[in-house]
PDB file of C-alpha atoms in Angstrom:
ATOM      1  CA  UNK A 128     129.640 153.326 124.526  1.00 42.00           C
ATOM      2  CA  UNK A 129     126.168 152.253 125.513  1.00 44.00           C
ATOM      3  CA  UNK A 130     125.599 150.904 121.993  1.00 42.00           C
ATOM      4  CA  UNK A 131     128.825 148.880 122.212  1.00 44.00           C
ATOM      5  CA  UNK A 132     127.778 147.439 125.537  1.00 44.00           C
ATOM      6  CA  UNK A 133     124.413 146.358 124.174  1.00 44.00           C
ATOM      7  CA  UNK A 134     126.061 144.825 121.125  1.00 43.00           C
ATOM      8  CA  UNK A 135     128.479 142.728 123.175  1.00 46.00           C
ATOM      9  CA  UNK A 136     125.864 141.634 125.724  1.00 45.00           C
ATOM     10  CA  UNK A 137     124.918 137.953 125.572  1.00 46.00           C
ATOM     11  CA  UNK A 138     121.636 137.135 123.807  1.00 48.00           C
ATOM     12  CA  UNK A 139     119.270 135.374 126.242  1.00 46.00           C
ATOM     13  CA  UNK A 140     117.438 133.715 123.331  1.00 46.00           C
ATOM     14  CA  UNK A 141     120.709 132.148 122.139  1.00 44.00           C
ATOM     15  CA  UNK A 142     121.547 130.611 125.493  1.00 46.00           C
ATOM     16  CA  UNK A 143     123.877 133.396 126.571  1.00 47.00           C
ATOM     17  CA  UNK A 144     122.404 133.516 130.061  1.00 44.00           C
ATOM     18  CA  UNK A 145     123.188 129.859 130.578  1.00 46.00           C
ATOM     19  CA  UNK A 146     126.701 130.301 129.239  1.00 50.00           C
ATOM     20  CA  UNK A 147     127.352 133.185 131.599  1.00 55.00           C
ATOM     21  CA  UNK A 148     126.037 131.454 134.729  1.00 64.00           C
ATOM     22  CA  UNK A 149     128.624 128.999 136.150  1.00 65.00           C
ATOM     23  CA  UNK A 150     126.160 127.590 138.696  1.00 63.00           C
ATOM     24  CA  UNK A 151     123.617 126.764 135.991  1.00 59.00           C
ATOM     25  CA  UNK A 152     126.326 125.165 133.862  1.00 62.00           C
ATOM     26  CA  UNK A 153     127.353 122.923 136.781  1.00 58.00           C
ATOM     27  CA  UNK A 154     123.744 121.866 137.329  1.00 56.00           C
ATOM     28  CA  UNK A 155     123.286 120.961 133.666  1.00 57.00           C
ATOM     29  CA  UNK A 156     126.576 119.053 133.644  1.00 58.00           C
ATOM     30  CA  UNK A 157     125.477 117.195 136.776  1.00 54.00           C
ATOM     31  CA  UNK A 158     122.192 116.165 135.144  1.00 52.00           C
ATOM     32  CA  UNK A 159     124.044 114.933 132.039  1.00 52.00           C
ATOM     33  CA  UNK A 160     126.425 112.930 134.233  1.00 51.00           C
ATOM     34  CA  UNK A 161     123.539 111.336 136.109  1.00 50.00           C
ATOM     35  CA  UNK A 162     121.839 110.350 132.840  1.00 49.00           C
ATOM     36  CA  UNK A 163     125.042 108.847 131.437  1.00 47.00           C
ATOM     37  CA  UNK A 164     125.730 106.995 134.682  1.00 48.00           C
ATOM     38  CA  UNK A 165     122.215 105.560 134.742  1.00 48.00           C
ATOM     39  CA  UNK A 166     122.639 104.286 131.176  1.00 47.00           C
ATOM     40  CA  UNK A 167     126.049 102.849 131.937  1.00 48.00           C
ATOM     41  CA  UNK A 168     124.778 100.947 134.974  1.00 55.00           C
ATOM     42  CA  UNK A 169     122.292  98.936 132.857  1.00 61.00           C
ATOM     43  CA  UNK A 170     124.170  95.749 132.142  1.00 68.00           C
ATOM     44  CA  UNK A 171     123.043  92.754 130.075  1.00 71.00           C
ATOM     45  CA  UNK A 172     121.234  91.132 133.004  1.00 76.00           C
ATOM     46  CA  UNK A 173     119.316  94.334 133.737  1.00 75.00           C
ATOM     47  CA  UNK A 174     118.288  94.626 130.108  1.00 71.00           C
ATOM     48  CA  UNK A 175     117.224  90.971 130.045  1.00 71.00           C
ATOM     49  CA  UNK A 176     115.167  91.384 133.202  1.00 75.00           C
ATOM     50  CA  UNK A 177     113.519  94.576 131.895  1.00 76.00           C
ATOM     51  CA  UNK A 178     112.451  92.614 128.809  1.00 71.00           C
ATOM     52  CA  UNK A 179     111.302  89.510 130.695  1.00 76.00           C
ATOM     53  CA  UNK A 180     109.347  90.812 133.663  1.00 79.00           C
ATOM     54  CA  UNK A 181     106.426  92.279 131.648  1.00 80.00           C
ATOM     55  CA  UNK A 182     105.971  88.955 129.817  1.00 81.00           C
ATOM     56  CA  UNK A 183     106.232  86.948 133.046  1.00 84.00           C
ATOM     57  CA  UNK A 184     103.666  89.228 134.657  1.00 88.00           C
ATOM     58  CA  UNK A 185     101.317  88.749 131.698  1.00 86.00           C
ATOM     59  CA  UNK A 186     101.715  84.962 131.950  1.00 85.00           C
ATOM     60  CA  UNK A 187     100.958  85.047 135.683  1.00 89.00           C
ATOM     61  CA  UNK A 188      97.828  87.149 135.086  1.00 92.00           C
ATOM     62  CA  UNK A 189      96.645  84.791 132.326  1.00 89.00           C
ATOM     63  CA  UNK A 190      97.156  81.725 134.535  1.00 89.00           C
ATOM     64  CA  UNK A 191      95.323  83.370 137.432  1.00 90.00           C
ATOM     65  CA  UNK A 192      92.402  84.305 135.182  1.00 92.00           C
ATOM     66  CA  UNK A 193      92.311  80.773 133.756  1.00 88.00           C
ATOM     67  CA  UNK A 194      92.240  79.253 137.233  1.00 87.00           C
ATOM     68  CA  UNK A 195      89.541  81.694 138.352  1.00 90.00           C
ATOM     69  CA  UNK A 196      87.335  80.653 135.420  1.00 88.00           C
ATOM     70  CA  UNK A 197      87.829  76.978 136.360  1.00 86.00           C
ATOM     71  CA  UNK A 198      86.981  77.660 140.022  1.00 89.00           C
ATOM     72  CA  UNK A 199      83.829  79.523 138.979  1.00 85.00           C
ATOM     73  CA  UNK A 200      82.359  76.209 137.811  1.00 81.00           C
ATOM     74  CA  UNK A 201      81.397  77.610 134.409  1.00 84.00           C
ATOM     75  CA  UNK A 202      82.389  74.313 132.735  1.00 82.00           C
ATOM     76  CA  UNK A 203      83.063  70.824 134.022  1.00 80.00           C
ATOM     77  CA  UNK A 204      86.751  70.033 134.698  1.00 80.00           C
ATOM     78  CA  UNK A 205      86.838  67.459 131.894  1.00 82.00           C
ATOM     79  CA  UNK A 206      85.686  70.174 129.454  1.00 82.00           C
ATOM     80  CA  UNK A 207      87.925  72.965 130.765  1.00 86.00           C
ATOM     81  CA  UNK A 208      90.775  71.643 132.941  1.00 88.00           C
ATOM     82  CA  UNK A 209      92.759  74.058 135.046  1.00 85.00           C
ATOM     83  CA  UNK A 210      96.469  74.920 134.863  1.00 88.00           C
ATOM     84  CA  UNK A 211      97.321  72.276 137.486  1.00 86.00           C
ATOM     85  CA  UNK A 212      95.875  69.555 135.231  1.00 86.00           C
ATOM     86  CA  UNK A 213      97.143  70.941 131.921  1.00 87.00           C
ATOM     87  CA  UNK A 214     100.714  72.061 132.609  1.00 88.00           C
ATOM     88  CA  UNK A 215     101.997  68.559 133.577  1.00 89.00           C
ATOM     89  CA  UNK A 216     100.562  67.194 130.327  1.00 87.00           C
ATOM     90  CA  UNK A 217     102.161  70.104 128.494  1.00 87.00           C
ATOM     91  CA  UNK A 218     105.525  69.123 129.993  1.00 89.00           C
ATOM     92  CA  UNK A 219     105.025  65.497 128.960  1.00 86.00           C
ATOM     93  CA  UNK A 220     104.247  66.594 125.418  1.00 84.00           C
ATOM     94  CA  UNK A 221     107.291  68.831 124.985  1.00 84.00           C
ATOM     95  CA  UNK A 222     109.608  66.064 126.237  1.00 86.00           C
ATOM     96  CA  UNK A 223     108.385  63.490 123.700  1.00 84.00           C
ATOM     97  CA  UNK A 224     110.058  62.770 120.365  1.00 82.00           C
ATOM     98  CA  UNK A 225     106.763  62.614 118.423  1.00 84.00           C
ATOM     99  CA  UNK A 226     105.946  66.138 119.512  1.00 86.00           C
ATOM    100  CA  UNK A 227     109.216  67.574 118.206  1.00 89.00           C
ATOM    101  CA  UNK A 228     108.783  65.743 114.905  1.00 89.00           C
ATOM    102  CA  UNK A 229     105.425  67.477 114.567  1.00 89.00           C
ATOM    103  CA  UNK A 230     106.968  70.858 115.422  1.00 90.00           C
ATOM    104  CA  UNK A 231     109.751  70.298 112.874  1.00 91.00           C
ATOM    105  CA  UNK A 232     107.260  69.519 110.088  1.00 91.00           C
ATOM    106  CA  UNK A 233     105.106  72.537 110.934  1.00 91.00           C
ATOM    107  CA  UNK A 234     108.070  74.916 111.071  1.00 92.00           C
ATOM    108  CA  UNK A 235     109.472  73.551 107.799  1.00 92.00           C
ATOM    109  CA  UNK A 236     106.161  74.258 106.094  1.00 91.00           C
ATOM    110  CA  UNK A 237     106.015  77.720 107.659  1.00 92.00           C
ATOM    111  CA  UNK A 238     109.544  78.698 106.630  1.00 92.00           C
ATOM    112  CA  UNK A 239     109.194  77.385 103.072  1.00 93.00           C
ATOM    113  CA  UNK A 240     105.838  79.081 102.566  1.00 92.00           C
ATOM    114  CA  UNK A 241     106.998  82.345 104.119  1.00 93.00           C
ATOM    115  CA  UNK A 242     110.180  82.381 102.010  1.00 93.00           C
ATOM    116  CA  UNK A 243     108.193  81.904  98.807  1.00 94.00           C
ATOM    117  CA  UNK A 244     105.775  84.616  99.959  1.00 93.00           C
ATOM    118  CA  UNK A 245     108.686  87.038 100.519  1.00 93.00           C
ATOM    119  CA  UNK A 246     109.975  86.491  96.983  1.00 94.00           C
ATOM    120  CA  UNK A 247     106.536  86.960  95.429  1.00 94.00           C
ATOM    121  CA  UNK A 248     105.606  89.879  97.709  1.00 91.00           C
ATOM    122  CA  UNK A 249     108.843  91.776  97.009  1.00 90.00           C
ATOM    123  CA  UNK A 250     108.528  91.233  93.259  1.00 91.00           C
ATOM    124  CA  UNK A 251     104.875  92.300  93.134  1.00 90.00           C
ATOM    125  CA  UNK A 252     105.430  95.235  95.521  1.00 88.00           C
ATOM    126  CA  UNK A 253     108.409  96.540  93.556  1.00 84.00           C
ATOM    127  CA  UNK A 254     106.563  96.361  90.231  1.00 87.00           C
ATOM    128  CA  UNK A 255     103.332  97.904  91.518  1.00 87.00           C
ATOM    129  CA  UNK A 256     105.147 100.729  93.311  1.00 82.00           C
ATOM    130  CA  UNK A 257     107.280 101.434  90.238  1.00 78.00           C
ATOM    131  CA  UNK A 258     104.640 101.529  87.490  1.00 80.00           C
ATOM    132  CA  UNK A 259     101.526 103.687  87.852  1.00 80.00           C
ATOM    133  CA  UNK A 260      99.509 101.519  85.451  1.00 83.00           C
ATOM    134  CA  UNK A 261     100.118  98.440  87.606  1.00 83.00           C
ATOM    135  CA  UNK A 262      99.241 100.443  90.716  1.00 83.00           C
ATOM    136  CA  UNK A 263      95.865 101.388  89.263  1.00 83.00           C
ATOM    137  CA  UNK A 264      95.228  97.875  87.990  1.00 80.00           C
ATOM    138  CA  UNK A 265      96.363  95.759  90.946  1.00 83.00           C
ATOM    139  CA  UNK A 266      96.676  98.046  93.981  1.00 79.00           C
ATOM    140  CA  UNK A 267      93.138  97.451  95.269  1.00 82.00           C
ATOM    141  CA  UNK A 268      93.312  93.777  94.293  1.00 86.00           C
ATOM    142  CA  UNK A 269      96.344  93.239  96.534  1.00 86.00           C
ATOM    143  CA  UNK A 270      94.527  94.823  99.481  1.00 84.00           C
ATOM    144  CA  UNK A 271      91.474  92.708  98.732  1.00 85.00           C
ATOM    145  CA  UNK A 272      93.571  89.536  98.763  1.00 84.00           C
ATOM    146  CA  UNK A 273      95.098  90.606 102.084  1.00 84.00           C
ATOM    147  CA  UNK A 274      91.676  90.929 103.714  1.00 84.00           C
ATOM    148  CA  UNK A 275      90.366  87.635 102.322  1.00 85.00           C
ATOM    149  CA  UNK A 276      90.128  84.858 104.966  1.00 85.00           C
ATOM    150  CA  UNK A 277      92.748  82.197 104.313  1.00 83.00           C
ATOM    151  CA  UNK A 278      90.317  79.363 104.949  1.00 84.00           C
ATOM    152  CA  UNK A 279      88.323  80.493 101.897  1.00 87.00           C
ATOM    153  CA  UNK A 280      91.210  79.395  99.667  1.00 87.00           C
ATOM    154  CA  UNK A 281      91.230  75.785 100.830  1.00 86.00           C
ATOM    155  CA  UNK A 282      88.392  74.420  98.660  1.00 88.00           C
ATOM    156  CA  UNK A 283      90.229  75.745  95.584  1.00 89.00           C
ATOM    157  CA  UNK A 284      93.597  74.546  96.896  1.00 89.00           C
ATOM    158  CA  UNK A 285      92.288  71.013  97.519  1.00 88.00           C
ATOM    159  CA  UNK A 286      90.644  70.999  94.090  1.00 90.00           C
ATOM    160  CA  UNK A 287      93.887  72.052  92.401  1.00 89.00           C
ATOM    161  CA  UNK A 288      96.436  70.065  94.418  1.00 87.00           C
ATOM    162  CA  UNK A 289      94.343  67.441  96.275  1.00 85.00           C
ATOM    163  CA  UNK A 290      95.420  66.624  99.848  1.00 83.00           C
ATOM    164  CA  UNK A 291      99.107  67.467  99.439  1.00 84.00           C
ATOM    165  CA  UNK A 292     101.867  69.717 100.695  1.00 87.00           C
ATOM    166  CA  UNK A 293     101.299  71.939  97.668  1.00 89.00           C
ATOM    167  CA  UNK A 294      97.745  72.709  98.828  1.00 89.00           C
ATOM    168  CA  UNK A 295      99.008  73.937 102.202  1.00 90.00           C
ATOM    169  CA  UNK A 296     101.872  75.890 100.606  1.00 92.00           C
ATOM    170  CA  UNK A 297      99.457  77.500  98.131  1.00 92.00           C
ATOM    171  CA  UNK A 298      97.271  78.904 100.921  1.00 91.00           C
ATOM    172  CA  UNK A 299     100.229  80.021 103.056  1.00 92.00           C
ATOM    173  CA  UNK A 300     101.741  81.969 100.162  1.00 92.00           C
ATOM    174  CA  UNK A 301      98.422  83.585  99.255  1.00 91.00           C
ATOM    175  CA  UNK A 302      97.902  84.534 102.885  1.00 89.00           C
ATOM    176  CA  UNK A 303     101.309  86.153 103.406  1.00 91.00           C
ATOM    177  CA  UNK A 304     102.451  87.691 100.118  1.00 92.00           C
ATOM    178  CA  UNK A 305      99.806  90.501  99.886  1.00 91.00           C
ATOM    179  CA  UNK A 306     100.853  91.885 103.285  1.00 91.00           C
ATOM    180  CA  UNK A 307     104.523  91.819 102.301  1.00 92.00           C
ATOM    181  CA  UNK A 308     103.762  93.535  98.985  1.00 91.00           C
ATOM    182  CA  UNK A 309     101.668  96.224 100.694  1.00 90.00           C
ATOM    183  CA  UNK A 310     104.425  96.829 103.255  1.00 89.00           C
ATOM    184  CA  UNK A 311     106.939  97.464 100.479  1.00 88.00           C
ATOM    185  CA  UNK A 312     104.501  99.646  98.527  1.00 88.00           C
ATOM    186  CA  UNK A 313     103.805 101.776 101.613  1.00 87.00           C
ATOM    187  CA  UNK A 314     107.526 102.143 102.280  1.00 84.00           C
ATOM    188  CA  UNK A 315     108.169 103.294  98.721  1.00 82.00           C
ATOM    189  CA  UNK A 316     105.225 105.709  98.812  1.00 82.00           C
ATOM    190  CA  UNK A 317     106.524 107.374 101.982  1.00 81.00           C
ATOM    191  CA  UNK A 318     110.111 107.770 100.797  1.00 79.00           C
ATOM    192  CA  UNK A 319     110.897 111.501 101.328  1.00 79.00           C
ATOM    193  CA  UNK A 320     110.956 113.357  97.981  1.00 78.00           C
ATOM    194  CA  UNK A 321     114.156 115.142  98.996  1.00 83.00           C
ATOM    195  CA  UNK A 322     115.933 111.778  99.087  1.00 78.00           C
ATOM    196  CA  UNK A 323     114.689 110.965  95.599  1.00 76.00           C
ATOM    197  CA  UNK A 324     115.937 114.310  94.297  1.00 80.00           C
ATOM    198  CA  UNK A 325     119.285 113.799  95.998  1.00 81.00           C
ATOM    199  CA  UNK A 326     119.600 110.321  94.472  1.00 78.00           C
ATOM    200  CA  UNK A 327     118.880 111.622  90.996  1.00 77.00           C
ATOM    201  CA  UNK A 328     121.434 114.392  91.471  1.00 79.00           C
ATOM    202  CA  UNK A 329     123.987 111.687  92.362  1.00 78.00           C
ATOM    203  CA  UNK A 330     123.157 109.861  89.147  1.00 77.00           C
ATOM    204  CA  UNK A 331     120.953 107.049  90.504  1.00 75.00           C
ATOM    205  CA  UNK A 332     118.413 105.856  87.964  1.00 74.00           C
ATOM    206  CA  UNK A 333     116.178 102.808  87.526  1.00 72.00           C
ATOM    207  CA  UNK A 334     117.325  99.742  89.427  1.00 74.00           C
ATOM    208  CA  UNK A 335     120.224 101.602  91.029  1.00 77.00           C
ATOM    209  CA  UNK A 336     117.793 104.109  92.515  1.00 76.00           C
ATOM    210  CA  UNK A 337     115.762 101.255  94.013  1.00 75.00           C
ATOM    211  CA  UNK A 338     118.790  99.283  95.176  1.00 75.00           C
ATOM    212  CA  UNK A 339     120.698 102.085  96.899  1.00 74.00           C
ATOM    213  CA  UNK A 340     117.997 104.549  97.970  1.00 78.00           C
ATOM    214  CA  UNK A 341     114.326 103.539  97.786  1.00 77.00           C
ATOM    215  CA  UNK A 342     114.606 100.034  99.254  1.00 78.00           C
ATOM    216  CA  UNK A 343     116.802 101.100 102.217  1.00 79.00           C
ATOM    217  CA  UNK A 344     114.472 104.041 102.902  1.00 80.00           C
ATOM    218  CA  UNK A 345     111.424 101.753 102.855  1.00 81.00           C
ATOM    219  CA  UNK A 346     112.880  99.223 105.317  1.00 82.00           C
ATOM    220  CA  UNK A 347     110.760 100.251 108.356  1.00 81.00           C
ATOM    221  CA  UNK A 348     107.483  99.721 106.481  1.00 83.00           C
ATOM    222  CA  UNK A 349     108.868  96.630 104.796  1.00 86.00           C
ATOM    223  CA  UNK A 350     109.785  95.046 108.146  1.00 86.00           C
ATOM    224  CA  UNK A 351     106.272  95.823 109.408  1.00 87.00           C
ATOM    225  CA  UNK A 352     104.890  94.155 106.278  1.00 88.00           C
ATOM    226  CA  UNK A 353     107.075  91.104 106.882  1.00 90.00           C
ATOM    227  CA  UNK A 354     105.826  90.852 110.450  1.00 90.00           C
ATOM    228  CA  UNK A 355     102.208  91.075 109.352  1.00 89.00           C
ATOM    229  CA  UNK A 356     102.891  88.628 106.530  1.00 91.00           C
ATOM    230  CA  UNK A 357     104.287  86.107 108.990  1.00 92.00           C
ATOM    231  CA  UNK A 358     101.145  86.439 111.121  1.00 90.00           C
ATOM    232  CA  UNK A 359      98.957  85.677 108.104  1.00 90.00           C
ATOM    233  CA  UNK A 360     101.226  82.800 107.036  1.00 91.00           C
ATOM    234  CA  UNK A 361     101.130  81.238 110.504  1.00 91.00           C
ATOM    235  CA  UNK A 362      97.354  81.502 110.738  1.00 89.00           C
ATOM    236  CA  UNK A 363      96.941  80.059 107.235  1.00 90.00           C
ATOM    237  CA  UNK A 364      99.262  77.176 108.061  1.00 90.00           C
ATOM    238  CA  UNK A 365      97.376  76.258 111.222  1.00 89.00           C
ATOM    239  CA  UNK A 366      94.086  76.276 109.316  1.00 87.00           C
ATOM    240  CA  UNK A 367      95.668  74.177 106.570  1.00 86.00           C
ATOM    241  CA  UNK A 368      97.027  71.562 108.932  1.00 86.00           C
ATOM    242  CA  UNK A 369      93.602  71.208 110.532  1.00 86.00           C
ATOM    243  CA  UNK A 370      91.881  70.722 107.168  1.00 83.00           C
ATOM    244  CA  UNK A 371      94.517  68.974 105.031  1.00 81.00           C
ATOM    245  CA  UNK A 372      95.833  65.806 106.669  1.00 80.00           C
ATOM    246  CA  UNK A 373      98.355  64.078 104.445  1.00 80.00           C
ATOM    247  CA  UNK A 374      98.756  60.339 104.979  1.00 74.00           C
ATOM    248  CA  UNK A 375     100.411  59.456 108.266  1.00 78.00           C
ATOM    249  CA  UNK A 376     102.302  62.742 108.648  1.00 80.00           C
ATOM    250  CA  UNK A 377     102.185  64.340 112.092  1.00 83.00           C
ATOM    251  CA  UNK A 378     102.152  68.091 112.537  1.00 86.00           C
ATOM    252  CA  UNK A 379     100.930  70.459 115.233  1.00 88.00           C
ATOM    253  CA  UNK A 380      97.648  70.837 113.395  1.00 87.00           C
ATOM    254  CA  UNK A 381      97.211  67.064 113.205  1.00 87.00           C
ATOM    255  CA  UNK A 382      97.926  66.656 116.927  1.00 88.00           C
ATOM    256  CA  UNK A 383      95.444  69.437 117.705  1.00 88.00           C
ATOM    257  CA  UNK A 384      92.793  67.813 115.511  1.00 87.00           C
ATOM    258  CA  UNK A 385      93.331  64.389 117.089  1.00 86.00           C
ATOM    259  CA  UNK A 386      93.024  65.829 120.594  1.00 86.00           C
ATOM    260  CA  UNK A 387      89.748  67.487 119.619  1.00 86.00           C
ATOM    261  CA  UNK A 388      88.338  64.284 118.123  1.00 84.00           C
ATOM    262  CA  UNK A 389      89.231  62.367 121.311  1.00 85.00           C
ATOM    263  CA  UNK A 390      87.778  65.127 123.552  1.00 83.00           C
ATOM    264  CA  UNK A 391      91.175  65.390 125.231  1.00 85.00           C
ATOM    265  CA  UNK A 392      90.991  69.012 126.283  1.00 88.00           C
ATOM    266  CA  UNK A 393      94.227  69.047 128.296  1.00 88.00           C
ATOM    267  CA  UNK A 394      96.263  67.850 125.298  1.00 88.00           C
ATOM    268  CA  UNK A 395      94.443  70.273 123.021  1.00 89.00           C
ATOM    269  CA  UNK A 396      95.211  73.257 125.273  1.00 90.00           C
ATOM    270  CA  UNK A 397      98.843  72.088 125.503  1.00 89.00           C
ATOM    271  CA  UNK A 398      99.198  72.208 121.716  1.00 89.00           C
ATOM    272  CA  UNK A 399      97.524  75.606 121.646  1.00 90.00           C
ATOM    273  CA  UNK A 400     100.054  76.873 124.191  1.00 89.00           C
ATOM    274  CA  UNK A 401     102.896  75.603 121.986  1.00 89.00           C
ATOM    275  CA  UNK A 402     101.439  77.400 118.950  1.00 89.00           C
ATOM    276  CA  UNK A 403     101.164  80.583 121.037  1.00 89.00           C
ATOM    277  CA  UNK A 404     104.765  80.270 122.282  1.00 89.00           C
ATOM    278  CA  UNK A 405     106.092  79.865 118.745  1.00 89.00           C
ATOM    279  CA  UNK A 406     104.193  82.992 117.710  1.00 86.00           C
ATOM    280  CA  UNK A 407     105.658  84.963 120.623  1.00 86.00           C
ATOM    281  CA  UNK A 408     109.211  83.788 119.835  1.00 88.00           C
ATOM    282  CA  UNK A 409     108.894  84.808 116.189  1.00 88.00           C
ATOM    283  CA  UNK A 410     107.490  88.173 117.268  1.00 84.00           C
ATOM    284  CA  UNK A 411     110.527  88.682 119.499  1.00 84.00           C
ATOM    285  CA  UNK A 412     112.828  87.921 116.551  1.00 86.00           C
ATOM    286  CA  UNK A 413     111.059  90.559 114.486  1.00 84.00           C
ATOM    287  CA  UNK A 414     111.440  92.897 117.464  1.00 81.00           C
ATOM    288  CA  UNK A 415     115.207  92.323 117.459  1.00 81.00           C
ATOM    289  CA  UNK A 416     115.354  93.147 113.745  1.00 79.00           C
ATOM    290  CA  UNK A 417     113.260  96.276 114.293  1.00 75.00           C
ATOM    291  CA  UNK A 418     115.439  97.484 117.174  1.00 77.00           C
ATOM    292  CA  UNK A 419     118.593  96.871 115.128  1.00 77.00           C
ATOM    293  CA  UNK A 420     117.111  98.918 112.303  1.00 73.00           C
ATOM    294  CA  UNK A 421     116.134 101.763 114.629  1.00 71.00           C
ATOM    295  CA  UNK A 422     119.585 101.737 116.218  1.00 74.00           C
ATOM    296  CA  UNK A 423     121.229 101.959 112.819  1.00 70.00           C
ATOM    297  CA  UNK A 424     118.995 104.905 111.942  1.00 64.00           C
ATOM    298  CA  UNK A 425     119.695 106.610 115.277  1.00 59.00           C
ATOM    299  CA  UNK A 426     116.097 106.349 116.501  1.00 56.00           C
ATOM    300  CA  UNK A 427     116.689 104.019 119.471  1.00 55.00           C
ATOM    301  CA  UNK A 428     116.714 106.184 122.570  1.00 47.00           C
ATOM    302  CA  UNK A 429     117.170 103.316 125.062  1.00 49.00           C
TER     303      UNK A 429
END
């Protein structure tokens, strides 16, 4: 009888004590209800505010630091104007048609160059990750190209293509494609072996294995590679527009160069702020893609 009683007793290690305690069950249920209610109360405006207030705080801190440097008298006001002198000029710039024509040309160059870099990076990354001989031959070369300063390519680009759009595109592609290729290679390398075995059991071979298993599994690293590739492409483009001025075309780099030549610091800082804002916006777009990917994979806990 004693043995039967011990056999039927709840196992504390298996959660039997919690299951047999109604008070504890009510407390746990109450905590779950509070957590669900807190998540349900977060509407779209609350989510928007939670995303905006850290950025607004960072902007306020940056402006305060900028103004403090100006008040310190480190540089003359005509060399380093303060926010009160620069922001009105910034507003005048962003409300002018010439400014938006320059932004349109710069963004067109960036999107074309980045698109070409994606095609080349995906092709090179897929081949290098698939064939061991190519990995040994070109793996270190791709990393070396990624670490090479983009401005070092411009003498060769100007020699090959003269002062033309092709010279700028050449440097943008060379700046971005190695990062994209390395992102894909890293994603393929870290694909769990159990997934590969499962895919082969299901009959996936060759291109089908890449299309339906390896590429989807490597998406997190690939998205990180795309984000890094965009950063390199944007930096290469800004350097190119400062060095390669084509005829009477007007881009953000040309406006920045003209402001520097005229010693117009307020205009120059305004264009730098625009370049920074575009970089932040693109980063937010990559953040949306990353959050969508994590949600799809069940890793978004917010």
